[in-house]
Coordinates of C-alpha atoms and ligand atoms in Angstrom, one line a residue:
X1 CA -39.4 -12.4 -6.5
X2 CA -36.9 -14.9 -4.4
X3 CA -35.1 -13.1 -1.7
X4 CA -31.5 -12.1 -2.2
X5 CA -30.3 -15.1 0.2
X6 CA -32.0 -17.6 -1.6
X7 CA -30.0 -16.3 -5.1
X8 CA -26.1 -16.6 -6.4
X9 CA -23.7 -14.2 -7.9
X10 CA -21.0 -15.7 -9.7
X11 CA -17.6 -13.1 -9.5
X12 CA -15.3 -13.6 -12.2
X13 CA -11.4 -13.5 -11.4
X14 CA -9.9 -14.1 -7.6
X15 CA -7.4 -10.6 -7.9
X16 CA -8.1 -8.3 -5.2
X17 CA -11.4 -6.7 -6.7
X18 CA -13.0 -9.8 -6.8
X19 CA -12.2 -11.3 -3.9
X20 CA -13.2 -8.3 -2.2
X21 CA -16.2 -8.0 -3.7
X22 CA -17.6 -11.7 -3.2
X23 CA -16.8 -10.8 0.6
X24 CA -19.2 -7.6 0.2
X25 CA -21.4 -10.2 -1.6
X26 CA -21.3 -12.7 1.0
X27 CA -23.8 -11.3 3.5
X28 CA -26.6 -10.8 1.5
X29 CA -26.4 -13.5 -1.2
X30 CA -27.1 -17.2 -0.4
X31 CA -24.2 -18.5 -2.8
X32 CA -21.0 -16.9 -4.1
X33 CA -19.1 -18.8 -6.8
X34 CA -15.9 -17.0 -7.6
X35 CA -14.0 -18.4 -10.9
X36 CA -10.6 -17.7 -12.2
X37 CA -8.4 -19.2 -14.8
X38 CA -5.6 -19.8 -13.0
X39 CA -4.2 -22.7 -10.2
X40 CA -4.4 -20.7 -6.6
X41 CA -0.8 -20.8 -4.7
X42 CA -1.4 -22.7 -0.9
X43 CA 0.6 -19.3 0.1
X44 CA 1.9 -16.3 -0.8
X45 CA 3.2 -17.2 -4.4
X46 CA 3.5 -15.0 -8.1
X47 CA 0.7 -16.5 -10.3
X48 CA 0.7 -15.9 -14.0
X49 CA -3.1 -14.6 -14.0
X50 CA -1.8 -11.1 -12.2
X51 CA 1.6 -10.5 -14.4
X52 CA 2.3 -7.9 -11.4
X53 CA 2.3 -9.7 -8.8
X54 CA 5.9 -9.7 -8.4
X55 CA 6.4 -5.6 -8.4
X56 CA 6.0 -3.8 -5.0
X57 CA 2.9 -3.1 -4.0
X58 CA 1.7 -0.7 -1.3
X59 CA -1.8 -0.5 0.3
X60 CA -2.7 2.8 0.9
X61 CA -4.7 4.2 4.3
X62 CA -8.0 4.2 2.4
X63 CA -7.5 0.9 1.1
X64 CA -6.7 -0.6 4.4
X65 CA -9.9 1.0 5.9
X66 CA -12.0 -0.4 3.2
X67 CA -10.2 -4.4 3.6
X68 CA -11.0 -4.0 7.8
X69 CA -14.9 -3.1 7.0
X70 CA -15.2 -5.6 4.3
X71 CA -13.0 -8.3 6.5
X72 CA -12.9 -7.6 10.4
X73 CA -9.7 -7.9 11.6
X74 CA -7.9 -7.7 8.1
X75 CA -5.1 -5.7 9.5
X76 CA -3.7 -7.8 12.2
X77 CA -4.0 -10.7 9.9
X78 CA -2.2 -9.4 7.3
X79 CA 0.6 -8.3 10.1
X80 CA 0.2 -11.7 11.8
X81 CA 1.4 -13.2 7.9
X82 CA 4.3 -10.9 7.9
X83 CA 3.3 -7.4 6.5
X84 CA 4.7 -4.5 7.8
X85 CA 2.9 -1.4 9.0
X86 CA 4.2 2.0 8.0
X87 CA 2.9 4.9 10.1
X88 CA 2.1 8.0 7.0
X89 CA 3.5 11.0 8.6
X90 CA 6.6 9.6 10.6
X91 CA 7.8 6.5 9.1
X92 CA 7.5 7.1 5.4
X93 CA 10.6 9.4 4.4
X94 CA 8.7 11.3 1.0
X95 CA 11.5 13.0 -1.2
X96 CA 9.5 15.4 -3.0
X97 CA 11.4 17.7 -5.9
X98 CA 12.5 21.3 -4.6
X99 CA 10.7 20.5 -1.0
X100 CA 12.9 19.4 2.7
X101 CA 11.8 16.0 3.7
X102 CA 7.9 17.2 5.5
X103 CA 8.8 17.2 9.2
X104 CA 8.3 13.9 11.3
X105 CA 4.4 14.0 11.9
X106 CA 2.9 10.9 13.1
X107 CA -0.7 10.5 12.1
X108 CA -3.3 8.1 12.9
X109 CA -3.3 5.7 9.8
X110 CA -0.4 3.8 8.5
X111 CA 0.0 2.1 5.0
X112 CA 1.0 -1.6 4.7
X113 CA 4.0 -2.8 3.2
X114 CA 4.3 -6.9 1.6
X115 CA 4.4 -8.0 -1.4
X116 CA 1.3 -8.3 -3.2
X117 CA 1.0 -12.4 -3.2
X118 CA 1.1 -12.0 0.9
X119 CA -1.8 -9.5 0.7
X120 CA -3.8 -11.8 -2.2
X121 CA -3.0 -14.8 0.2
X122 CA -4.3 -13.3 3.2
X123 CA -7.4 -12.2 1.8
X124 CA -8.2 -15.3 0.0
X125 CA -8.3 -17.5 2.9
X126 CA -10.5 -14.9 4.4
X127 CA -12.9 -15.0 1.9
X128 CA -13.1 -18.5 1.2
X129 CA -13.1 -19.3 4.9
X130 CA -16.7 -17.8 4.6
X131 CA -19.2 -20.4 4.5
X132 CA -21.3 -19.4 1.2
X133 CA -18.6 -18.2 -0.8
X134 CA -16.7 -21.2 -3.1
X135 CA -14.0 -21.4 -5.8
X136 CA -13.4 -22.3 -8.8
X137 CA -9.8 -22.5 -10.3
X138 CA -8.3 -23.5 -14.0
X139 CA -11.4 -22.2 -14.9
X140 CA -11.1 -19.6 -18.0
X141 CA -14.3 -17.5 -18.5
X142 CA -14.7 -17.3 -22.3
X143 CA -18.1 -15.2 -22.4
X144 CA -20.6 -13.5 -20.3
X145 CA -24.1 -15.2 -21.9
X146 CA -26.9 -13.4 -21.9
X147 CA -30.9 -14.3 -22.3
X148 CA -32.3 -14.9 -25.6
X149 CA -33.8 -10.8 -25.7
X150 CA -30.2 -9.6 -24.7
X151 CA -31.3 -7.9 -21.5
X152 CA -29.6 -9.5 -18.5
X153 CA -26.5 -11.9 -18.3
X154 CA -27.7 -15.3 -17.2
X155 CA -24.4 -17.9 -17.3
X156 CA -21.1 -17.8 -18.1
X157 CA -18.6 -19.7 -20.7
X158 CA -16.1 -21.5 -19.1
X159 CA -12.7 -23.5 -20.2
X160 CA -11.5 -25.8 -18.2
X161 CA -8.1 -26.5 -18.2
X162 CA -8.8 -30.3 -19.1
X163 CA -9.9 -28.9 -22.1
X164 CA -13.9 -29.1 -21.3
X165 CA -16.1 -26.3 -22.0
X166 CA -18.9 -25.7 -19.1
X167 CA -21.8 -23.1 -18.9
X168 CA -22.1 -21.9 -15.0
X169 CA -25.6 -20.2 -14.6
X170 CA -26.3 -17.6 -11.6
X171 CA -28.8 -14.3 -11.0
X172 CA -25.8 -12.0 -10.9
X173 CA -22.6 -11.2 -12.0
X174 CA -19.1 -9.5 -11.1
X175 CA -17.1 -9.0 -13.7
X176 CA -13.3 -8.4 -12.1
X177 CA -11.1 -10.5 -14.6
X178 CA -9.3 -7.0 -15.0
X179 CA -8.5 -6.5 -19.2
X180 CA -10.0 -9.9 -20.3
X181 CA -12.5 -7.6 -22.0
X182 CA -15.5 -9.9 -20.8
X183 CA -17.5 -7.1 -20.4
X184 CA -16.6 -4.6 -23.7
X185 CA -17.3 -7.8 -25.7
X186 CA -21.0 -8.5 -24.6
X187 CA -21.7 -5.1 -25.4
X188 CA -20.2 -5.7 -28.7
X189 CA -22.5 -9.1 -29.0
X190 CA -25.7 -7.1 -27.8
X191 CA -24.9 -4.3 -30.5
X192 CA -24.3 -1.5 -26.8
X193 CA -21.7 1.1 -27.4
X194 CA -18.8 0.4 -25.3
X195 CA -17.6 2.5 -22.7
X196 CA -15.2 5.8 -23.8
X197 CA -11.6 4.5 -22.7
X198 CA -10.1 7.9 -21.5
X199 CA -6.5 7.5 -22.1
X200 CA -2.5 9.0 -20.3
X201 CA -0.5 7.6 -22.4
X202 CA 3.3 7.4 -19.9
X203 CA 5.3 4.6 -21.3
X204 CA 5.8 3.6 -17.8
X205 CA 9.0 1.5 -17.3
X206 CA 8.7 -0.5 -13.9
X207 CA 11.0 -2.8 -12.1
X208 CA 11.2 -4.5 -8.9
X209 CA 13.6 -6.6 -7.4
X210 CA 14.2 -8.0 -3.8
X211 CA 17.1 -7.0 -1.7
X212 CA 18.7 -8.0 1.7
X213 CA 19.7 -4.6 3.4
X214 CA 22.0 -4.5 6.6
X215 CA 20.4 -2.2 9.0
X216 CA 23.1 0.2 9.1
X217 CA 22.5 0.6 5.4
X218 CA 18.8 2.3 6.3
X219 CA 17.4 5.5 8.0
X220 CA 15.3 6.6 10.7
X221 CA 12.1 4.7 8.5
X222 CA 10.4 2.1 7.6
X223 CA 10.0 3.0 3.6
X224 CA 11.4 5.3 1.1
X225 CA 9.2 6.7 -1.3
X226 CA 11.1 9.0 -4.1
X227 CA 8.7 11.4 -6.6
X228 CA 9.7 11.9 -10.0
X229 CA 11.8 15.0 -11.1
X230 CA 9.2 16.4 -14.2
X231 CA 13.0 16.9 -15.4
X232 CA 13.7 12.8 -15.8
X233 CA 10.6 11.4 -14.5
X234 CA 12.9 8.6 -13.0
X235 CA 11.5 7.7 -9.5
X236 CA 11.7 4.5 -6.6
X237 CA 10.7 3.0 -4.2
X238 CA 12.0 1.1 -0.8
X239 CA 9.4 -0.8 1.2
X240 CA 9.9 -3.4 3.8
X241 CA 8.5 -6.7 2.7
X242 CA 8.1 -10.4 4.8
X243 CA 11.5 -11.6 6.3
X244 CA 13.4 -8.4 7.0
X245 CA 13.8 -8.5 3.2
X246 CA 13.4 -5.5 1.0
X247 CA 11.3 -4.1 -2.4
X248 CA 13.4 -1.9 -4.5
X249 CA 11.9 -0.4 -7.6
X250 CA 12.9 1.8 -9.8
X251 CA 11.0 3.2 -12.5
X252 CA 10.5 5.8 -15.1
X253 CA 7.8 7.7 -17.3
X254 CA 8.2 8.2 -20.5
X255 CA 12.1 6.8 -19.8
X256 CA 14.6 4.0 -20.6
X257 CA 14.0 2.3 -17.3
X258 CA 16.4 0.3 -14.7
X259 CA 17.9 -1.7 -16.8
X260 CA 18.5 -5.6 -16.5
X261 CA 21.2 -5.9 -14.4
X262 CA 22.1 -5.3 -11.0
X263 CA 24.6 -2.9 -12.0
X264 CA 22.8 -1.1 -14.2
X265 CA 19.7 -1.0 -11.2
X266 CA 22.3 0.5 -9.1
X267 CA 23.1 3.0 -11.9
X268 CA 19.9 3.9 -12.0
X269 CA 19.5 4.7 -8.6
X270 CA 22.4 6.7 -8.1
X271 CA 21.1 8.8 -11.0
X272 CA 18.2 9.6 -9.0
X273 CA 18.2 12.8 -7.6
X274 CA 18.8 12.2 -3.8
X275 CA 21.4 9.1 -3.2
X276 CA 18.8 7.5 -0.1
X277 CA 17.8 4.3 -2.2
X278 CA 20.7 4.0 -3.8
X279 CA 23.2 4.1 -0.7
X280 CA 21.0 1.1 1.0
X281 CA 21.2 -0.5 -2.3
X282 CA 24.9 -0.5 -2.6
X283 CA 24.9 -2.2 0.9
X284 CA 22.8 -4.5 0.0
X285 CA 22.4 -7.9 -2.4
X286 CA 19.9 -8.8 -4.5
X287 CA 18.1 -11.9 -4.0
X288 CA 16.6 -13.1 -7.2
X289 CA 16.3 -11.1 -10.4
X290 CA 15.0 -7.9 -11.5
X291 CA 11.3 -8.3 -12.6
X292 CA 9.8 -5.6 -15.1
X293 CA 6.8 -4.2 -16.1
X294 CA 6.0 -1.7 -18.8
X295 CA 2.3 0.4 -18.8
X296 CA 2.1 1.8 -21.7
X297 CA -1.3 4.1 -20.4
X298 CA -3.4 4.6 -17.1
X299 CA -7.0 4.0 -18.6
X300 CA -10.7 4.5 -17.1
X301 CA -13.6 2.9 -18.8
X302 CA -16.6 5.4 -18.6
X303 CA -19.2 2.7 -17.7
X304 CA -21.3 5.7 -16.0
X305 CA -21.7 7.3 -19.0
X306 CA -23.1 4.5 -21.0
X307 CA -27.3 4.5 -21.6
X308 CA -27.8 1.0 -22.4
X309 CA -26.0 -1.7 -20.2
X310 CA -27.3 -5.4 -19.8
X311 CA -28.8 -6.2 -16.1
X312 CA -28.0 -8.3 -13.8
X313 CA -24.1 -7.0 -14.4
X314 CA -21.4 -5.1 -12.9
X315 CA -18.0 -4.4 -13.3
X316 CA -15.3 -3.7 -10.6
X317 CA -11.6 -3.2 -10.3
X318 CA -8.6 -2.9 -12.8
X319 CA -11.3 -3.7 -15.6
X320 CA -13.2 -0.4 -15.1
X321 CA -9.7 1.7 -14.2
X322 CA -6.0 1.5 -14.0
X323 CA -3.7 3.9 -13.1
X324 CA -0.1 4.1 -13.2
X325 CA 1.0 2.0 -10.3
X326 CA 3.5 4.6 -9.0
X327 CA 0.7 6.3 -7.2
X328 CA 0.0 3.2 -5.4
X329 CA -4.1 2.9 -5.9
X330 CA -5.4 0.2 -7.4
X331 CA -6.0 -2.4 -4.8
X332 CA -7.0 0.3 -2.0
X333 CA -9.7 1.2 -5.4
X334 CA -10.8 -2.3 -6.0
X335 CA -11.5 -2.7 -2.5
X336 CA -13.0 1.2 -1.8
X337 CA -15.4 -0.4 -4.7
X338 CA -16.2 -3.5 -3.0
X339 CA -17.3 -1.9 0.1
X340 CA -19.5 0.6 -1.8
X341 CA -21.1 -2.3 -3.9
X342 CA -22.0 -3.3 -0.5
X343 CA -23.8 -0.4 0.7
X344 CA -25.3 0.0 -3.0
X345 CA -26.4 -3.5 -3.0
X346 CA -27.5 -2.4 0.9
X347 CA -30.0 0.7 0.2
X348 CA -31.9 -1.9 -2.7
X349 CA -32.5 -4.7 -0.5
X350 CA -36.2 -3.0 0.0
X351 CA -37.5 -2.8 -3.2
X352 CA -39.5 -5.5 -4.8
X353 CA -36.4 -6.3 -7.7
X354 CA -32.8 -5.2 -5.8
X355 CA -31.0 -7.2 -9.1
X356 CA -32.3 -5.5 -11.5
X357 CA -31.6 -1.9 -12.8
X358 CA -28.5 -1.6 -10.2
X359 CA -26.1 -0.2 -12.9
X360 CA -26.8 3.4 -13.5
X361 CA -26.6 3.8 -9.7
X362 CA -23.5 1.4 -8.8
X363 CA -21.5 3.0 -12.1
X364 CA -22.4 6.9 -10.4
X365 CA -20.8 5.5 -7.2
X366 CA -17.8 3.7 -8.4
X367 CA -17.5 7.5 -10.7
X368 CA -17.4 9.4 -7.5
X369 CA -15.0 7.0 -5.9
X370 CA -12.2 7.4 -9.3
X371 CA -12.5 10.7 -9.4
X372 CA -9.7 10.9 -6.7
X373 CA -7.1 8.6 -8.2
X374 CA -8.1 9.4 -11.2
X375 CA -7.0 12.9 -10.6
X376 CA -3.5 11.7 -9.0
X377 CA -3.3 9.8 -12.3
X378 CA -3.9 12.7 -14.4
X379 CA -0.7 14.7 -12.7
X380 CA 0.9 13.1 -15.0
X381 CA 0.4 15.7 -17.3
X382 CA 3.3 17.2 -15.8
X383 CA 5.4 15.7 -18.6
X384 CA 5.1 17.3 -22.3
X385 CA 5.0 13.8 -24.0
X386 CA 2.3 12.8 -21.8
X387 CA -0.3 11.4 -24.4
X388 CA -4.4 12.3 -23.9
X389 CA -6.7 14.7 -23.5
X390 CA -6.1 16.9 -20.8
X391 CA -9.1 18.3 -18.5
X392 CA -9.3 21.9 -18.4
X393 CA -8.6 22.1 -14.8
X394 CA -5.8 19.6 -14.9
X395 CA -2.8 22.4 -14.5
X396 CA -4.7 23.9 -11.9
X397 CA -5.6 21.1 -9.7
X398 CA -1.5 20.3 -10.2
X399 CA -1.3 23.8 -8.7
X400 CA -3.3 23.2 -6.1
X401 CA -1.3 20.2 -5.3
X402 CA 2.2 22.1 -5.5
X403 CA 0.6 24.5 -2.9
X404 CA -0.5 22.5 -0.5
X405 CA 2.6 19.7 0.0
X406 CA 4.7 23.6 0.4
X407 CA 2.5 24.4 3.2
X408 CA 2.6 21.3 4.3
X409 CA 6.3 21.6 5.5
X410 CA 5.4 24.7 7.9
X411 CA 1.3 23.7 8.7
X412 CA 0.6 20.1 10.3
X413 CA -2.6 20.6 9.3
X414 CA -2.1 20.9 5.9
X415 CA 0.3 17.8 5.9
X416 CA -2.6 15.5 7.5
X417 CA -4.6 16.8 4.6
X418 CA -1.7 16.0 2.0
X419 CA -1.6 12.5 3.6
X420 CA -5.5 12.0 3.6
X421 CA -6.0 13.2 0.1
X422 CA -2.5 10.8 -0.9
X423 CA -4.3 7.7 0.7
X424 CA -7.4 7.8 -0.4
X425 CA -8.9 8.7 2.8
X426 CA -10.6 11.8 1.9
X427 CA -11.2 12.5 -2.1
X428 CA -8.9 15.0 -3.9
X429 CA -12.6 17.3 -4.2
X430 CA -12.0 18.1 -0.6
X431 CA -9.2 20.8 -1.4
X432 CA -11.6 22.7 -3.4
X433 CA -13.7 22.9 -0.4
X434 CA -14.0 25.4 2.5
X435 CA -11.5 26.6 4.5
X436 CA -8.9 24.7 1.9
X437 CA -9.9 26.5 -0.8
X438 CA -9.3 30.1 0.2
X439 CA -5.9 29.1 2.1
X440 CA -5.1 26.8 -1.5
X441 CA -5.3 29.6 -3.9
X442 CA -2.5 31.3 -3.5
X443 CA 0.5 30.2 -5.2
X444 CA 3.2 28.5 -3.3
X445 CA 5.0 31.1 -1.1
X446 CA 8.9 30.4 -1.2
X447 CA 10.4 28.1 0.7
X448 CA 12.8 30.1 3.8
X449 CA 16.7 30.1 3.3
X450 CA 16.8 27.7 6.6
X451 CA 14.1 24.7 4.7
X452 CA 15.8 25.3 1.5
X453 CA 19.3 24.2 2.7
X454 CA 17.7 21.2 3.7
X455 CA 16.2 20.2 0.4
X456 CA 17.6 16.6 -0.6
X457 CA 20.1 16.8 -2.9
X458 CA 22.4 14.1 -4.8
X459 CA 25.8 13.6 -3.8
X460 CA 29.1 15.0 -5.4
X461 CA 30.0 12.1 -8.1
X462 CA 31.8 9.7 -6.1
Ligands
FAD501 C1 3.3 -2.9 -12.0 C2 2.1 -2.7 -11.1 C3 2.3 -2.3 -9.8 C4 1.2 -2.0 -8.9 N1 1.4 -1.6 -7.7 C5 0.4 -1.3 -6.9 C6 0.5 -0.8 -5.6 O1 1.6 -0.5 -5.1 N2 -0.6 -0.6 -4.8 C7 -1.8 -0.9 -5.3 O2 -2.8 -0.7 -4.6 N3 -2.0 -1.3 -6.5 C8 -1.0 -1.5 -7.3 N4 -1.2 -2.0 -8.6 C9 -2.6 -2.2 -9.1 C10 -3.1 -3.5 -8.6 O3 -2.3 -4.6 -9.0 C11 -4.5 -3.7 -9.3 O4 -5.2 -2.5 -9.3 C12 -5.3 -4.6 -8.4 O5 -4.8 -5.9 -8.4 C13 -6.8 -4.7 -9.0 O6 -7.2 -5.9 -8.9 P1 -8.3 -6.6 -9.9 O7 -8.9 -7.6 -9.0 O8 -9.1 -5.7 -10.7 O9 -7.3 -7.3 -11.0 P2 -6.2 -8.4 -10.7 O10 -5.7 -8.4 -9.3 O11 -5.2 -8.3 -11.8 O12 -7.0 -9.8 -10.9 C14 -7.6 -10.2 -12.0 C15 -8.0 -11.7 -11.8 O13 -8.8 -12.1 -12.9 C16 -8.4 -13.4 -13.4 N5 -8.8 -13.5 -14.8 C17 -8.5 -12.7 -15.8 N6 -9.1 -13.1 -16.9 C18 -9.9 -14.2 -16.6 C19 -10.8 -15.0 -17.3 N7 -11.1 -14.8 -18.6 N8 -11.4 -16.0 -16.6 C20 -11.1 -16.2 -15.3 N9 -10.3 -15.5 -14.6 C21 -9.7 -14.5 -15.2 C22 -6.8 -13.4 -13.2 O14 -6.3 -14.7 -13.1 C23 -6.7 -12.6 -11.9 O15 -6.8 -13.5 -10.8 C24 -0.1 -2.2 -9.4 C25 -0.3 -2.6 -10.8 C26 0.8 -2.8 -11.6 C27 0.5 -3.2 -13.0

C-alpha cells in the first residue's frame, strides 16, 4: 500500500467546509486539489457559488477554536483583515423573551464578527498559502465516478467554464459542494439508499443589509443579538463588520419578513419587541440594498445511518447539515468537522489501508458533533406551524433550555454554561450531565419583582 504522503485527495467546493478540510488534509496527504465552480474574489467579495454570502454571519467560540487548531494563528489574522472580536458574556447584549438582559459577565472566549466574504478570504489564502494544497476555479463537478465494481470513487467530472469537460482522478474524496447533491446522486447510480433527510420545516425569511451607525446611536456593546418572541417569531441582529460599518438583519420564522425597503426594514425593527436595533437603525443609513434570503427547512442527512456507502468518500459541511442560520452554526460546524476528520484520519494512519473503510467511523463522529446544533435547531419546535417530526424529548430539552438561561441571570456559573453550550464549546449533552442535571430539573423558578422590572420592553408608540 503507498503511504498517505505519497497519495491525493481531491475536495470538492472552496466554502468554508472545504477549505477547512483540505487544511486538515494537508498534513498527511502529499497533494490536495481543491475544485469549485466558481471565479475566487482577490478579496473579500460576494460570489454567486455561496448565495449567502452577503447575510451576516457570526462565528461562534467553538468555531473559532476549531479554525486556530486547523490554522495557527487564524484569529489574529482574521482581526489583522478587519474582523471584530466580541467578548460572549460582556459585549454581546442577548434580549431573550420574559428574561432582564444576563448581567455583564466577561468570559474567556469571544465570537467574531465580519462579513462572511472577509472570513472566506482569510482562510483561503491560508490554505492555499500551504505548499501541497492547489486550486482549481470555474471548475463545475458534474459527477463523483466510481470504479467499474462500484465500490470506491476514483475521479471526478468536471465542466469547465470554457465549455471543456475533464475527468480529475485522485485516492480520496471530500465532498463539500454543500446541496449540489454530488453525493445523493452516486448512491442513486450505485443503486445505495440515500441518506434519511430529517426535516424543520420554518419558512425562514432573512435579510441583511449594511448600515453606517453614529456611535451615539449604540450601547455599551459590540453586537446585539435579539431572540424571537414564540408569539411573532420576528428576530435580528446587529454585528460590527470591517470599516466601523454595521450588519443589520432582520428576520422571521414562519413570517412575512423585513420587507424591501428601508422603510419597511425600519418597520420591522420597531415592531420587534425591544426598540435596541431599531433606535441605532433610525440613526443610521443604509449603505447598499437589503439582500434576502428565504430557508424554507434546516435539514441533516443521516449518512451514519446508511449500511452501504462507496469508499474512498466522505462528506462534510452544509451538504451533510443545515440549520437555520439564526443560531449562527454552520461554519463553526464545517470547521468542528474538519478538525475531527483530522484526528479521524489521525488514529488510521497505522493500519495497513487508512483510505479504505473510513466512513462508518468518520459519519459516527461527524453524528456526535450535530447532535448539538442539531438540537438548537430543533428549538424550533417552539412554533405550532413548525413542519417535521419531533423527537420525543424535544419539549423537554426546550425546558431544560428555558431553566437554565433563568438561572443564568442570578448563577454565573450557569451563564458560562449557557454561553458554552450556545457556542459550541461544550455539546448541548452536557446539561443532561452531573451536577447540571439535578440543578436543571426543576422548572424555572420566577423571576424577583427587582429582575422583572428590568425585563426589555418596547417603547410606548412614538
Ligand atoms: C442566510 C444564511 C446565513 C448564515 N449565517 C451564518 C452565521 O451567522 N454563522 C455561521 O457559522 N454560519 C452561517 N450560515 C451557514 C454557513 O453559510 C454554512 O454553513 C457554511 O458556509 C458551510 O459551508 P460549506 O462549505 O458546507 O458550504 P458553502 O460555504 O456554501 O460552500 C460550498 C462551495 O461549493 C461550491 N460548489 C457547489 N457546487 C459545486 C460543484 N458542483 N462543483 C464545484 N464547486 C461547487 C460553491 O461554489 C461553494 O464555494 C448561514 C447560512 C445562510 C444560508
Amino acid at each position: 500500500m503507498q503511504k498517505i504522503n505519497e497519495q491525493s485527495v481531491i475536495v470538492i467546493g472552496a466554502g468554508v467546509g472545504g477549505l477547512a478540510s483540505a487544511k486538515a488534509l494537508s498534513t498527511m496527504f502529499g497533494k490536495v486539489l481543491i475544485i469549485d465552480r466558481d471565479t475566487m474574489p482577490d478579496g473579500a467579495e460576494p460570489r454567486v457559488g455561496v448565495p449567502q454570502s452577503r447575510q451576516v454571519h457570526v462565528l461562534l467560540g467553538g468555531g473559532l477554536r476549531a479554525l486556530n487548531t486547523l490554522v495557527p494563528g487564524f484569529e489574529d489574522k482574521l482581526v489583522a483583515a478587519g474582523a471584530n472580536r466580541a467578548r460572549v458574556g460582556s459585549e454581546i447584549r442577548v434580549e431573550v423573551p420574559g428574561l432582564p438582559v444576563l448581567p455583564e459577565r466577561p468570559f474567556e472566549f469571544h465570537s467574531m464578527c465580519m462579513t462572511r466574504p472577509l472570513l472566506e478570504s482569510v482562510l483561503r489564502r491560508e490554505v492555499l498559502a500551504t505548499p501541497n494544497v492547489e486550486l482549481l476555479e470555474q471548475a463545475n463537478v458534474m459527477e463523483l465516478l466510481a470504479s467499474e465494481d462500484g465500490s470506491r470513487v476514483v475521479a471526478v467530472k468536471v465542466l469547465r467554464r470554457s465549455g471543456e469537460e475533464e475527468v480529475h482522478k485522485a485516492d480520496f474524496f471530500v465532498d463539500a459542494a454543500s446541496r449540489a447533491d454530488l453525493t445523493p446522486k452516486l448512491l442513486d447510480k450505485l443503486d445505495m439508499p440515500r441518506p434519511v433527510d430529517t426535516e424543520i420545516g420554518i419558512d425562514l425569511n432573512y435579510s441583511t443589509a449594511v448600515f453606517d451607525i453614529p456611535a451615539e446611536a449604540t450601547g455599551p456593546w459590540k453586537a446585539v443579538i435579539h431572540r424571537p418572541d414564540p408569539a411573532d417569531g420576528r428576530a435580528g441582529f446587529l454585528f460590527p463588520i470591517e470599516n466601523g460599518k454595521w450588519h443589520v438583519n432582520l428576520n422571521s420564522v414562519h413570517g412575512d419578513g423585513a420587507g424591501r425597503t428601508p422603510e419597511e426594514f425600519l418597520e420591522f425593527a420597531y415592531s420587534l419587541r425591544t426598540h435596541t436595533i431599531y433606535d441605532a437603525l433610525k440613526a443610521g443609513t443604509i449603505d447598499g440594498k437589503i439582500n434576502k434570503f428565504i430557508l424554507k427547512a434546516s435539514s441533516r442527512r443521516r449518512y451514519e445511518d446508511l449500511d452501504r456507502f462507496p469508499g474512498r468518500l466522505i462528506v462534510i459541511g452544509d451538504a451533510i447539515c443545515r440549520y437555520n442560520p439564526a443560531y449562527g452554526q454552520g461554519m463553526s460546524v464545517a470547521s468542528q468537522e474538519a478538525a475531527a476528520l483530522r484526528e479521524v484520519f489521525a488514529e488510521r494512519l497505522a493500519l495497513d489501508n487508512p483510505l479504505d473503510g473510513i466512513a462508518p467511523d468518520y459519519f459516527q463522529r461527524m453524528a456526535t458533533i450535530l447532535g448539538a446544533p442539531w438540537s438548537v435547531a430543533e428549538s424550533d419546535f417552539v412554533y405550532p406551524e413548525t413542519r417535521g417530526e419531533r423527537s420525543p424529548d424535544v419539549m423537554e430539552r426546550m425546558r431544560v433550555n428555558k431553566t437554565l438561561l433563568r438561572l443564568a441571570y442570578d448563577d454565573p456559573k450557569m451563564h458560562h454554561l449557557w454561553a458554552e453550550v450556545t457556542n459550541l464549546i461544550k455539546p448541548a449533552t452536557t446539561l443532561l450531565e452531573d451536577p447540571w442535571r439535578e440543578i436543571l430539573s426543576q422548572d424555572a423558578p420566577p423571576l424577583p419583582p427587582e429582575a422583572e422590572a428590568l425585563v426589555p420592553r418596547r417603547r410606548a408608540a412614538e
